[in-house]
Coordinates of C-alpha atoms in Angstrom, one line a residue:
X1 CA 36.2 50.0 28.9
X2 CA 38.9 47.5 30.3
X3 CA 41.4 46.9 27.8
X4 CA 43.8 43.8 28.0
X5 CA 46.2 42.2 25.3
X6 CA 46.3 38.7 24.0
X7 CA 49.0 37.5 22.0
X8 CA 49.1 41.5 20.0
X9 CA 45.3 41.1 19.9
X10 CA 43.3 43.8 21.5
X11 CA 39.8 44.2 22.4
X12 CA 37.6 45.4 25.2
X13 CA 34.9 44.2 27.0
X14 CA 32.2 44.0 24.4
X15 CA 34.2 44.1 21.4
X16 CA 35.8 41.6 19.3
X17 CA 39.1 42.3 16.8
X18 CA 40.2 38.8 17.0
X19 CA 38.7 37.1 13.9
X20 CA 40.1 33.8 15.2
X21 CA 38.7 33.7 18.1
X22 CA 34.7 31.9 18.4
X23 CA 31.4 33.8 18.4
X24 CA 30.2 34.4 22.0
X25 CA 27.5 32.0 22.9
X26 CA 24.3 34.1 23.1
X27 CA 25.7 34.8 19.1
X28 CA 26.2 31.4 17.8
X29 CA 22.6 30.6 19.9
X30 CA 21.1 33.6 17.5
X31 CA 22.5 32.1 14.3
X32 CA 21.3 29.0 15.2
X33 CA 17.7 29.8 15.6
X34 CA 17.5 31.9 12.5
X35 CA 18.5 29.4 11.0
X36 CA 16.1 26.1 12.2
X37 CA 13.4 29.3 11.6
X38 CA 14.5 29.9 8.1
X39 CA 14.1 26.3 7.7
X40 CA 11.0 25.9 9.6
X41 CA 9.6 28.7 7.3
X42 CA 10.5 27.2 4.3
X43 CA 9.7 23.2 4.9
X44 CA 6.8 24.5 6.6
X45 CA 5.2 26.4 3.8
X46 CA 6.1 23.9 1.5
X47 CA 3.6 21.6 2.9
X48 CA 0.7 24.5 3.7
X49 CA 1.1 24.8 -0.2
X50 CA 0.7 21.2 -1.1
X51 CA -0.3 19.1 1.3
X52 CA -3.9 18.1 0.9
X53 CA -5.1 16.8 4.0
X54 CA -5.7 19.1 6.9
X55 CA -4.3 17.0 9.9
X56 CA -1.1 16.3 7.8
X57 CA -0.5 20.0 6.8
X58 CA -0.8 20.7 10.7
X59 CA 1.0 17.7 12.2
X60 CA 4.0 18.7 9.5
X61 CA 3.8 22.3 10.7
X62 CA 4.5 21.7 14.0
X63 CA 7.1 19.3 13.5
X64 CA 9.0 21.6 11.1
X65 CA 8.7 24.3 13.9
X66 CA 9.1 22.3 17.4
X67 CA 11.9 20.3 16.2
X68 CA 15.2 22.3 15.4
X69 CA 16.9 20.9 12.1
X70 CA 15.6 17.4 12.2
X71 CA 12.0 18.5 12.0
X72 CA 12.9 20.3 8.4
X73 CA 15.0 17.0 7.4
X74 CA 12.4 15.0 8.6
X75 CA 10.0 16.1 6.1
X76 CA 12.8 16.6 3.1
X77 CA 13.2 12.7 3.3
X78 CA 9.0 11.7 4.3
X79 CA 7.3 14.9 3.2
X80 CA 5.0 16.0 -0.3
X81 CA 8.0 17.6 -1.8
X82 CA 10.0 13.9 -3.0
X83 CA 6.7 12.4 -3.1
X84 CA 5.6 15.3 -5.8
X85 CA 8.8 14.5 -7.4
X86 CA 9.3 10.9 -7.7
X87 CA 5.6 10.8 -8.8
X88 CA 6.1 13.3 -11.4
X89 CA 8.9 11.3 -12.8
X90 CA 6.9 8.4 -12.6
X91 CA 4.3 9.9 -14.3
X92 CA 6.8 11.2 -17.3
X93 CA 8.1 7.5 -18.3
X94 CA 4.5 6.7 -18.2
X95 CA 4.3 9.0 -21.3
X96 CA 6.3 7.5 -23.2
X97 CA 5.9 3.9 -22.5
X98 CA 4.1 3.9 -25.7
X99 CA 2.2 0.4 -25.2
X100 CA -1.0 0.4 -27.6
X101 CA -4.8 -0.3 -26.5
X102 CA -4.8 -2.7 -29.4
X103 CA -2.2 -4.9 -26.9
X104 CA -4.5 -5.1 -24.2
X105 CA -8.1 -6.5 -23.8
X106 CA -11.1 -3.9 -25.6
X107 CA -14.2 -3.3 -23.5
X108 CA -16.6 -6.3 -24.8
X109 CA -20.0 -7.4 -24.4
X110 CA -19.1 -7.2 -20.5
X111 CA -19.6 -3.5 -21.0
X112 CA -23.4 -3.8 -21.4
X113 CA -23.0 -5.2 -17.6
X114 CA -25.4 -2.0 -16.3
X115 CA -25.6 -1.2 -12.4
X116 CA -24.5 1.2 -10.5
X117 CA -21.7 -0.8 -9.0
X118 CA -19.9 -1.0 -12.8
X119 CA -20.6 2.5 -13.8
X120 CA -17.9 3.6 -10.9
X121 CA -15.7 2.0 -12.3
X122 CA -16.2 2.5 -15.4
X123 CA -16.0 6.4 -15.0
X124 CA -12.5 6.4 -12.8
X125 CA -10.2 3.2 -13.3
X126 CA -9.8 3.9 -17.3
X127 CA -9.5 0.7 -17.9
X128 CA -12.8 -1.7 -19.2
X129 CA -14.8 -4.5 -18.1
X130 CA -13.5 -8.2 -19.3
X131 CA -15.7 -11.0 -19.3
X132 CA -15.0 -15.0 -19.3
X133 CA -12.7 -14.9 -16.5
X134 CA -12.6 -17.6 -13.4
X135 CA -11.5 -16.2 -10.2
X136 CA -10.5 -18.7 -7.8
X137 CA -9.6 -17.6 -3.7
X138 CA -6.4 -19.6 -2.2
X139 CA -6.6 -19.8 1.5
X140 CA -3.2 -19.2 3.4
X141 CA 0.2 -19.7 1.6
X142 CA 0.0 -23.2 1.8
X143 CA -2.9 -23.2 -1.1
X144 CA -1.8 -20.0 -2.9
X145 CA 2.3 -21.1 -3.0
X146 CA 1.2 -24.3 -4.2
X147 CA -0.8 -23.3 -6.9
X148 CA 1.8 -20.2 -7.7
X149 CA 4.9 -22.9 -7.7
X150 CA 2.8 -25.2 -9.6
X151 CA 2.2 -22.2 -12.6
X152 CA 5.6 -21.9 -12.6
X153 CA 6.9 -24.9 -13.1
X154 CA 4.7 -25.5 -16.3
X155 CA 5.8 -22.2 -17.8
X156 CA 7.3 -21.8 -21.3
X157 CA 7.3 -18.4 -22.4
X158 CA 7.6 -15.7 -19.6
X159 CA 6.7 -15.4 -16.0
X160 CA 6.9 -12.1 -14.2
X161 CA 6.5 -11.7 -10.5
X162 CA 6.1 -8.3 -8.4
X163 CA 5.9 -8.1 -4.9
X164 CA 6.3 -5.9 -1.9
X165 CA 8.4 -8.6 0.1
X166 CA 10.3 -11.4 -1.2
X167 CA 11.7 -13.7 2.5
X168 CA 14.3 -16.0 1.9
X169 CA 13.5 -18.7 4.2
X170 CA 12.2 -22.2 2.8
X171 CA 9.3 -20.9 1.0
X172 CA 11.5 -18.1 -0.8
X173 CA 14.4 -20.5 -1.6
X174 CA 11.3 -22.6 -3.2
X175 CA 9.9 -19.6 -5.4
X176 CA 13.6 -19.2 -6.2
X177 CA 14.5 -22.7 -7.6
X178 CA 11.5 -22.6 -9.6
X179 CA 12.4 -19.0 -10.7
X180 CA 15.5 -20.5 -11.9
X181 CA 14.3 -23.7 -13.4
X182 CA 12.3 -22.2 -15.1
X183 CA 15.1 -19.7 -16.9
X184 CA 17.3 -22.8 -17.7
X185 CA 14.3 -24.0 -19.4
X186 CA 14.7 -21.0 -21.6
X187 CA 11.7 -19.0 -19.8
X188 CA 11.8 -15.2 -19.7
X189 CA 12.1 -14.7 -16.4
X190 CA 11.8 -10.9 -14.6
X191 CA 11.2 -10.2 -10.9
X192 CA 10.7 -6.5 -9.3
X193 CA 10.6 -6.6 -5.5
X194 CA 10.3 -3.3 -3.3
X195 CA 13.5 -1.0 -2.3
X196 CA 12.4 -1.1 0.9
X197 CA 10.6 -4.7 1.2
X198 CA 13.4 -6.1 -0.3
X199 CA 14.9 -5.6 3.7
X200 CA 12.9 -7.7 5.1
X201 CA 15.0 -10.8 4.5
X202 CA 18.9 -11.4 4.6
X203 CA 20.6 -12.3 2.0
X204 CA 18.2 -10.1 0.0
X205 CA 16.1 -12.5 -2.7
X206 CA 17.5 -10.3 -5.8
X207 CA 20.9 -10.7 -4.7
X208 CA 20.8 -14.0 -4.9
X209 CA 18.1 -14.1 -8.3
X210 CA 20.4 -12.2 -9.8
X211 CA 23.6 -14.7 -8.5
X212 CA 21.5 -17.2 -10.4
X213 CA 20.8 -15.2 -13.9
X214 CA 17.9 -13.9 -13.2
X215 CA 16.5 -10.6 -14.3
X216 CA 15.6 -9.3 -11.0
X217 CA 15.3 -5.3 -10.0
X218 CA 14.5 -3.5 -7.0
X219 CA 11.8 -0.6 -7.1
X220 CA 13.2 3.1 -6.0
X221 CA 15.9 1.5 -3.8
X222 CA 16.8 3.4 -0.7
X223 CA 20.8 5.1 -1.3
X224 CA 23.0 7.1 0.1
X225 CA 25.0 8.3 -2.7
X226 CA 23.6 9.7 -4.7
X227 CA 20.8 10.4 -2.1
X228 CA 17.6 8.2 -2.6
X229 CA 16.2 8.0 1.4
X230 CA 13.0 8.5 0.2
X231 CA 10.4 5.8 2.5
X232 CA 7.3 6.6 1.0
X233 CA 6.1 5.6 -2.8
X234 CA 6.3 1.8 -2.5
X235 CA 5.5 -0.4 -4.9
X236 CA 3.1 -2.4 -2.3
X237 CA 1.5 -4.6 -5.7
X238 CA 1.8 -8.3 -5.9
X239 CA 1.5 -10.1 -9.0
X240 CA 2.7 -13.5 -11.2
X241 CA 1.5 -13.7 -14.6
X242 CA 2.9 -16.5 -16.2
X243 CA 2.4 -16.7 -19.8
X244 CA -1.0 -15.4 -20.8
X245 CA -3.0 -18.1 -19.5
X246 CA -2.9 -17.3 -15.4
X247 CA -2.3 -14.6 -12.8
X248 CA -1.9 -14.3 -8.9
X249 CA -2.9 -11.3 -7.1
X250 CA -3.6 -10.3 -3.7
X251 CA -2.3 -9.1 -0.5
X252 CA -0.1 -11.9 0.2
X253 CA 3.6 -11.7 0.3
X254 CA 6.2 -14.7 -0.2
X255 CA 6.9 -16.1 3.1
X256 CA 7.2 -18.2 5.7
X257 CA 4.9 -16.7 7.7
X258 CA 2.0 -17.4 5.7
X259 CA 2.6 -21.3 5.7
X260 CA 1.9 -23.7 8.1
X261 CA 4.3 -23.3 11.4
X262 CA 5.5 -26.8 12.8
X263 CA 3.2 -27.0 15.7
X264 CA 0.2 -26.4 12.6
X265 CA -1.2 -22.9 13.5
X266 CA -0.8 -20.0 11.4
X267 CA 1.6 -17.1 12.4
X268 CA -0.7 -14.9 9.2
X269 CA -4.0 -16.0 7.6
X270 CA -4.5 -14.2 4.0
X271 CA -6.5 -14.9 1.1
X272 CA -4.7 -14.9 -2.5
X273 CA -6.6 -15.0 -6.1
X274 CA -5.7 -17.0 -8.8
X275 CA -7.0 -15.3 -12.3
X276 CA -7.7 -17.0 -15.9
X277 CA -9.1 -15.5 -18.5
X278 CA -8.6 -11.9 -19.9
X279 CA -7.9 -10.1 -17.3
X280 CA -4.6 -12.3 -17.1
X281 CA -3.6 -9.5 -20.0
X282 CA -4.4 -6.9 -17.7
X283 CA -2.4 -7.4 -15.0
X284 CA 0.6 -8.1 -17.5
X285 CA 0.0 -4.6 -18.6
X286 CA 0.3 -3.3 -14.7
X287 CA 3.7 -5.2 -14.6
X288 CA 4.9 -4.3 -17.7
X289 CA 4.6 -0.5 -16.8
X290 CA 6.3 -1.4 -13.3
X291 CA 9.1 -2.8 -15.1
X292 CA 9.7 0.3 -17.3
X293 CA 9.8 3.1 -15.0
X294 CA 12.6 0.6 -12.9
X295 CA 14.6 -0.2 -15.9
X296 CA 13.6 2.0 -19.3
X297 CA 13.2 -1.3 -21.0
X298 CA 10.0 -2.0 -22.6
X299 CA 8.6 -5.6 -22.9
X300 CA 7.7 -7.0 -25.8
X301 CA 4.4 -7.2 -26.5
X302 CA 2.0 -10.1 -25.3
X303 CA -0.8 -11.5 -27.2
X304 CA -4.6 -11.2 -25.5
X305 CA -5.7 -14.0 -23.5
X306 CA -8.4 -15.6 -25.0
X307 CA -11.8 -15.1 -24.1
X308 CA -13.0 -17.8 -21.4
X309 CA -15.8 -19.1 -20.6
X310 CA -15.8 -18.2 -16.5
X311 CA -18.5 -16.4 -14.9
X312 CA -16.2 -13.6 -13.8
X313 CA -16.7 -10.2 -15.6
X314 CA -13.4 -8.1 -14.0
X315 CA -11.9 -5.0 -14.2
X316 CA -7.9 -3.8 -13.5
X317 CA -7.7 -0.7 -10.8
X318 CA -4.4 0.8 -10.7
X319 CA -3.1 3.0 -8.0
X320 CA -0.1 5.5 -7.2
X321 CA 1.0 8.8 -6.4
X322 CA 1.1 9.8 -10.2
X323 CA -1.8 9.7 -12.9
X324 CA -3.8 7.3 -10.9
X325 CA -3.9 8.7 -7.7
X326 CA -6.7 8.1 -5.2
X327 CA -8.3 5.8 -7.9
X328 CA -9.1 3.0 -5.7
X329 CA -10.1 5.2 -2.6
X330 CA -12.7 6.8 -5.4
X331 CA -13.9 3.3 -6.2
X332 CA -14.3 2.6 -2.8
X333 CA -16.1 5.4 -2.2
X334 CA -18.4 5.2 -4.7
X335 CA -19.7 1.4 -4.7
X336 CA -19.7 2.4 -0.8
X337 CA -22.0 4.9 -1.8
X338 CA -24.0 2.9 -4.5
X339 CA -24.9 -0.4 -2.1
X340 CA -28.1 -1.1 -2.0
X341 CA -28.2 -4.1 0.9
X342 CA -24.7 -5.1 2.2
X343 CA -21.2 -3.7 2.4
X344 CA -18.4 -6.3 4.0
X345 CA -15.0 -4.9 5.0
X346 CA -11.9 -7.6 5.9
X347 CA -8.7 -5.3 6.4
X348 CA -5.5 -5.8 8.4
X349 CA -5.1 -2.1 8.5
X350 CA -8.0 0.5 9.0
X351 CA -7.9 4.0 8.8
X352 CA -10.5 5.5 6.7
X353 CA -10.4 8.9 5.3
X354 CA -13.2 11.3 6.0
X355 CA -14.8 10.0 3.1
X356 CA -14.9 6.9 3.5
X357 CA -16.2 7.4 7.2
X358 CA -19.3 9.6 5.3
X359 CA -20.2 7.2 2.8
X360 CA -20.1 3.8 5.1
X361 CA -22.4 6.5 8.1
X362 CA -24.8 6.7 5.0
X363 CA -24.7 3.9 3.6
X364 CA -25.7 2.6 7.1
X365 CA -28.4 4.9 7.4
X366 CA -30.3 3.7 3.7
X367 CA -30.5 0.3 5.5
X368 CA -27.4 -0.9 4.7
X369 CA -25.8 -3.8 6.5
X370 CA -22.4 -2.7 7.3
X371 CA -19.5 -4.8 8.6
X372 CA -15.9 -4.3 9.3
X373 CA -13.4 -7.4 10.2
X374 CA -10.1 -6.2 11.4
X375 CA -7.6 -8.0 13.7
X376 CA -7.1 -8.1 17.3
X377 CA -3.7 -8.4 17.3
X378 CA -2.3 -6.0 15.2
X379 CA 1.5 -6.8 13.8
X380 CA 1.5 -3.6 13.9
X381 CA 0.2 -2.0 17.3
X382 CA -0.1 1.7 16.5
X383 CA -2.2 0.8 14.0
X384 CA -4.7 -0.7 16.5
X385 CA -4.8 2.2 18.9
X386 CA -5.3 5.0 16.0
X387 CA -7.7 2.5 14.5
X388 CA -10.0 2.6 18.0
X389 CA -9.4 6.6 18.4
X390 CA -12.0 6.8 15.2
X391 CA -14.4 3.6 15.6
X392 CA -16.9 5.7 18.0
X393 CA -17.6 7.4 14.6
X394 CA -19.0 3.9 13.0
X395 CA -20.6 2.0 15.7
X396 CA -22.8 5.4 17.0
X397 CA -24.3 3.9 13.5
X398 CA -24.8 0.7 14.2
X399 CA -22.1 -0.5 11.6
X400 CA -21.0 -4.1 12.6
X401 CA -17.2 -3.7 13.7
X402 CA -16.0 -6.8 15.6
X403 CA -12.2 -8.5 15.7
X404 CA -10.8 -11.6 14.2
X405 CA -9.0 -13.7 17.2
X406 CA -5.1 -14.6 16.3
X407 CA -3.0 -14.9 14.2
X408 CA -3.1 -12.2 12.5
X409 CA -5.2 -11.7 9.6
X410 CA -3.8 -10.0 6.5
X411 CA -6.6 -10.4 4.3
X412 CA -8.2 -7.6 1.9
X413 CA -11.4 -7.7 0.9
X414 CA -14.5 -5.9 0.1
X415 CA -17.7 -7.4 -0.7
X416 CA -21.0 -5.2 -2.1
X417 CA -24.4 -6.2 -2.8
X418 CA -24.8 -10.0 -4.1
X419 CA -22.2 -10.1 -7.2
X420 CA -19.2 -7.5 -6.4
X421 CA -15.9 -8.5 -4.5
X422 CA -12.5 -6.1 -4.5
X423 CA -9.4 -7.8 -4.0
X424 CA -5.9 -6.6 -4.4
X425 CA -2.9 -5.2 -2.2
X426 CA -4.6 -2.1 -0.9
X427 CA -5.2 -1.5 3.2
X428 CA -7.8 1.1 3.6
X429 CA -5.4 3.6 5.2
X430 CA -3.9 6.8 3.9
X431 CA -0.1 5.6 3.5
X432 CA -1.5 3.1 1.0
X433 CA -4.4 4.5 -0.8
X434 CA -2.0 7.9 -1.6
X435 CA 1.4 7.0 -1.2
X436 CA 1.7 3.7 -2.5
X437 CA 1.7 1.4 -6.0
X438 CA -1.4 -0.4 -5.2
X439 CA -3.8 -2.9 -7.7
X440 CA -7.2 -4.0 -6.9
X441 CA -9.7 -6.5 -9.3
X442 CA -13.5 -5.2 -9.3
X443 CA -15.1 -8.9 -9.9
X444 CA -18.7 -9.2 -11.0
X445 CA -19.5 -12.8 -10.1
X446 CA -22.8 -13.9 -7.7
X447 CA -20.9 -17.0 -7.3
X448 CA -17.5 -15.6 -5.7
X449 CA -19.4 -13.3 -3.6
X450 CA -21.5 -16.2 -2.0
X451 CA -18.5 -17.9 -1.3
X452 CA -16.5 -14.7 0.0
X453 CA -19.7 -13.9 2.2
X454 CA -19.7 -17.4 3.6
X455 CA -15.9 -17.0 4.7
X456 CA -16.8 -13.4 6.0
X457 CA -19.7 -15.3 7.6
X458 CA -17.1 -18.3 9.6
X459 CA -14.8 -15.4 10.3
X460 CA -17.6 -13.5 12.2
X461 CA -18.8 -16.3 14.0
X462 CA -15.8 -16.7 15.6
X463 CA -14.8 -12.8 16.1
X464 CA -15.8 -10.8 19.3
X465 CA -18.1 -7.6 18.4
X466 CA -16.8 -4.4 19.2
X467 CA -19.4 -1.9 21.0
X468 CA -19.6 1.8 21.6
X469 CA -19.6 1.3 25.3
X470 CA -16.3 -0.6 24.8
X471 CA -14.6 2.1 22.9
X472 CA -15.5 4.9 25.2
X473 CA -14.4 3.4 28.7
X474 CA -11.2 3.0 28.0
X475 CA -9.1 4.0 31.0
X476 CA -7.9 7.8 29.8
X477 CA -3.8 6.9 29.4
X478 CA -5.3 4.8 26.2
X479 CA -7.5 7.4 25.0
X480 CA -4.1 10.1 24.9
X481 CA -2.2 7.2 23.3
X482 CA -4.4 6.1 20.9
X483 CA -5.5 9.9 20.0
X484 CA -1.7 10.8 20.0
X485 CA -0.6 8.0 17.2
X486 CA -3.9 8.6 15.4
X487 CA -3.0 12.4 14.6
X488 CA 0.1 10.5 12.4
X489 CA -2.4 8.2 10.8
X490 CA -1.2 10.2 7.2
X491 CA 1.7 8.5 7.8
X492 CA 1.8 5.3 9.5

């Protein structure tokens, strides 16, 4: 072998003596892929141990394999593993929160309310049936801020508000000055808004809450140091209770976009709930949990709302990633599975686990009149195409699938039989029924319903039916794309 010198350094032709010098390239290439595979091994067995759903387990697979280095980080900060953790954690303060069944409304004379649709409930949510309650839907942000503000501003012992996203615009400044009227007034005043909602809107409404005195907190705010980049487990629940005579609830947000616009359309429609009664108690429990896995203080306790006298017999759902996981999608399920004449869906966001796809197919073929409302404009559009990858699998039953012209409708709903509604913040897609905080209200009232059914009813009327034929001629380019994003549907 050749032998030449470099600086007192000698090597030949295949050999290196020269520690200074840099590995060959075909070397470094080497260490590089044993290292994205050692990686790839690892992140990828991590989710074929605990990842539940099939299509998720294989779509994380791949991407920790095909994707050198960011495929493994990519599921560090999105995959099971911080999920598993944060949840666990989640589920540890919830140990100790120590509040006592005596503080919160005892299953009544409601419980004696027998039919199928109330004993699935009964047998997941662990929590009970409260009669008395009035149940009243706001229309749009122009009804629903109005009556929120007006709450309030008539407050004199605590409000506490939780939403996903808090704007800043007119309508947030609005909530905000009555926020902090109401704490000069002496009111307790407490606010949790998401870590990662809370972006939406610059400045950020709990910096300027808490520039005002206000307790305000943000749920599992993203970081860098120490690390906290975690996206998933939000804290998608909205609720007000103020004092223990009424609560809000929904799927509505605080923003402009769900008022009026200047030249009087709608840029969102949505349909918010105000609550009286009992279950005013329950959803002051949900928050009050909220509040101390953020903070590790516990609220004091709050005396039950009275008994009304409203025809609404409801019961609390709670949902998340920790003890009450896949609660809601259970529920759903199961009064799915229990109708006994007519199931109507209203969701901004539809992507139905293999379940749910089962029960509404069966339900469909006892006779059941199945409907689904969803948008036809999508805010989000990815949602729409993985949304018509998987609709063939509803209408081949005849279930009534038609969109809702603009602007965009954000609405949640679910109405069974003649005397059950669903309301809350939950879209019927994975991200949300597994991965996020999420509250529904099972309502037992023939009244609501008619007047739920007559607004499904308007809303149909006006909406353009979705057929079979329509689904499968699309041109192929949509078919790839909307099969494509649908394989992410765990995610989106």
């Amino acid at each position: 072998a050749a032998v030449a010198s470099d600086g007192g350094a000698t090597y030949s032709r295949g050999s290196y003596r020269n520690p200074g010098r840099p590995l060959p390239i075909d070397l470094q290439a080497l260490l590089l892929t044993l290292a994205h595979l050692l990686l790839a091994v690892a992140s990828g067995g991590h989710a074929l141990l605990y990842k539940r759903d099939p299509r998720s387990t294989v779509t994380w697979v791949v991407v920790c394999l095909m994707v050198p280095f960011f495929g493994p980080a990519l599921y560090y900060l999105l995959g099971v593993n911080r999920v598993r953790t944060r949840a666990q954690a989640y589920r540890q303060t919830r140990s100790f929160v120590g509040f006592e069944r005596s503080e919160r409304p005892q299953p009544d004379a409601a419980e004696s309310l027998c039919s199928p649709l109330a004993a699935v409930g009964a047998a997941i949510s662990g929590h009970p049936l409260v009669s008395g309650n009035n149940v009243s839907p706001l229309y749009n942000g122009d009804a629903a801020y109005t009556a929120m503000l007006d709450a309030i501003h008539a407050a004199t012992r605590h409000v506490y508000l939780s939403t996903y996203i808090f704007e800043t615009g007119e309508t947030g400044r609005r909530f905000i000055d009555a926020l902090v009227e109401a704490k000069d007034r002496g009111v307790d005043v407490r606010v949790l808004v998401d870590g990662v909602g809370q972006h939406y809107a610059r400045p950020s409404a709990v910096r300027l809450l808490k520039r005002a005195g206000i307790n305000a907190r943000v749920f599992l705010p993203l970081r860098l140091i120490p690390p906290a980049l975690h996206l998933n487990l939000r804290n998608h629940r909205k609720i007000i209770v103020v004092d223990d005579s009424a609560a809000f609830t929904g799927g509505m947000n605080i923003g402009d976009r769900h008022v009026v616009q200047p030249d009087g359309t709608h840029e969102v429609t949505d349909v918010h709930f105000m609550l009286t009664g009992a279950i005013v108690g329950e959803l002051a429990f949900a928050f009050r949990e909220d509040w101390y896995f953020v903070t590790g203080d516990r609220l004091p306790g709050l005396p039950c709302p009275e008994m009304g006298n409203g025809e609404a017999t409801c019961r609390m759902i709670l949902d998340d990633p920790a003890e009450n996981m896949d609660r809601l999608s259970m529920v759903i399920n199961g009064v799915v599975s229990a109708a006994q004449r007519q199931v109507d869906i209203m969701t901004p966001y539809f992507l139905p686990e293999r379940e749910l796809i089962s029960a509404l197919q069966a339900a469909r073929s006892r006779g059941v009149r199945v409907r689904v409302v969803l948008p036809a404009k999508n805010n989000l559009p990815y949602m729409h195409w993985a949304t018509r990858n998987m609709l063939w699998e509803l209408l081949m039953w005849d279930v009534e699938v038609c969109y809702q012209p603009p602007p965009f409708c954000h609405s949640k709903l679910m109405l069974v039989d003649d005397d059950y509604s669903l309301i809350g913040s939950a879209n019927l897609d994975p991200r949300s029924l597994r991965l996020n905080f999420e509250l529904g209200v099972e309502i037992f009232d023939p009244g609501l319903t008619r007047t739920l059914r007559a607004h499904f009813d308007d809303v149909c009327a006006n909406a353009r039916p979705v057929t079979l034929e329509e689904v499968d001629s699309r041109p192929v380019w949509q078919r790839v794309r909307d099969s494509l994003i649908w394989l992410f549907s765990p995610y989106l």
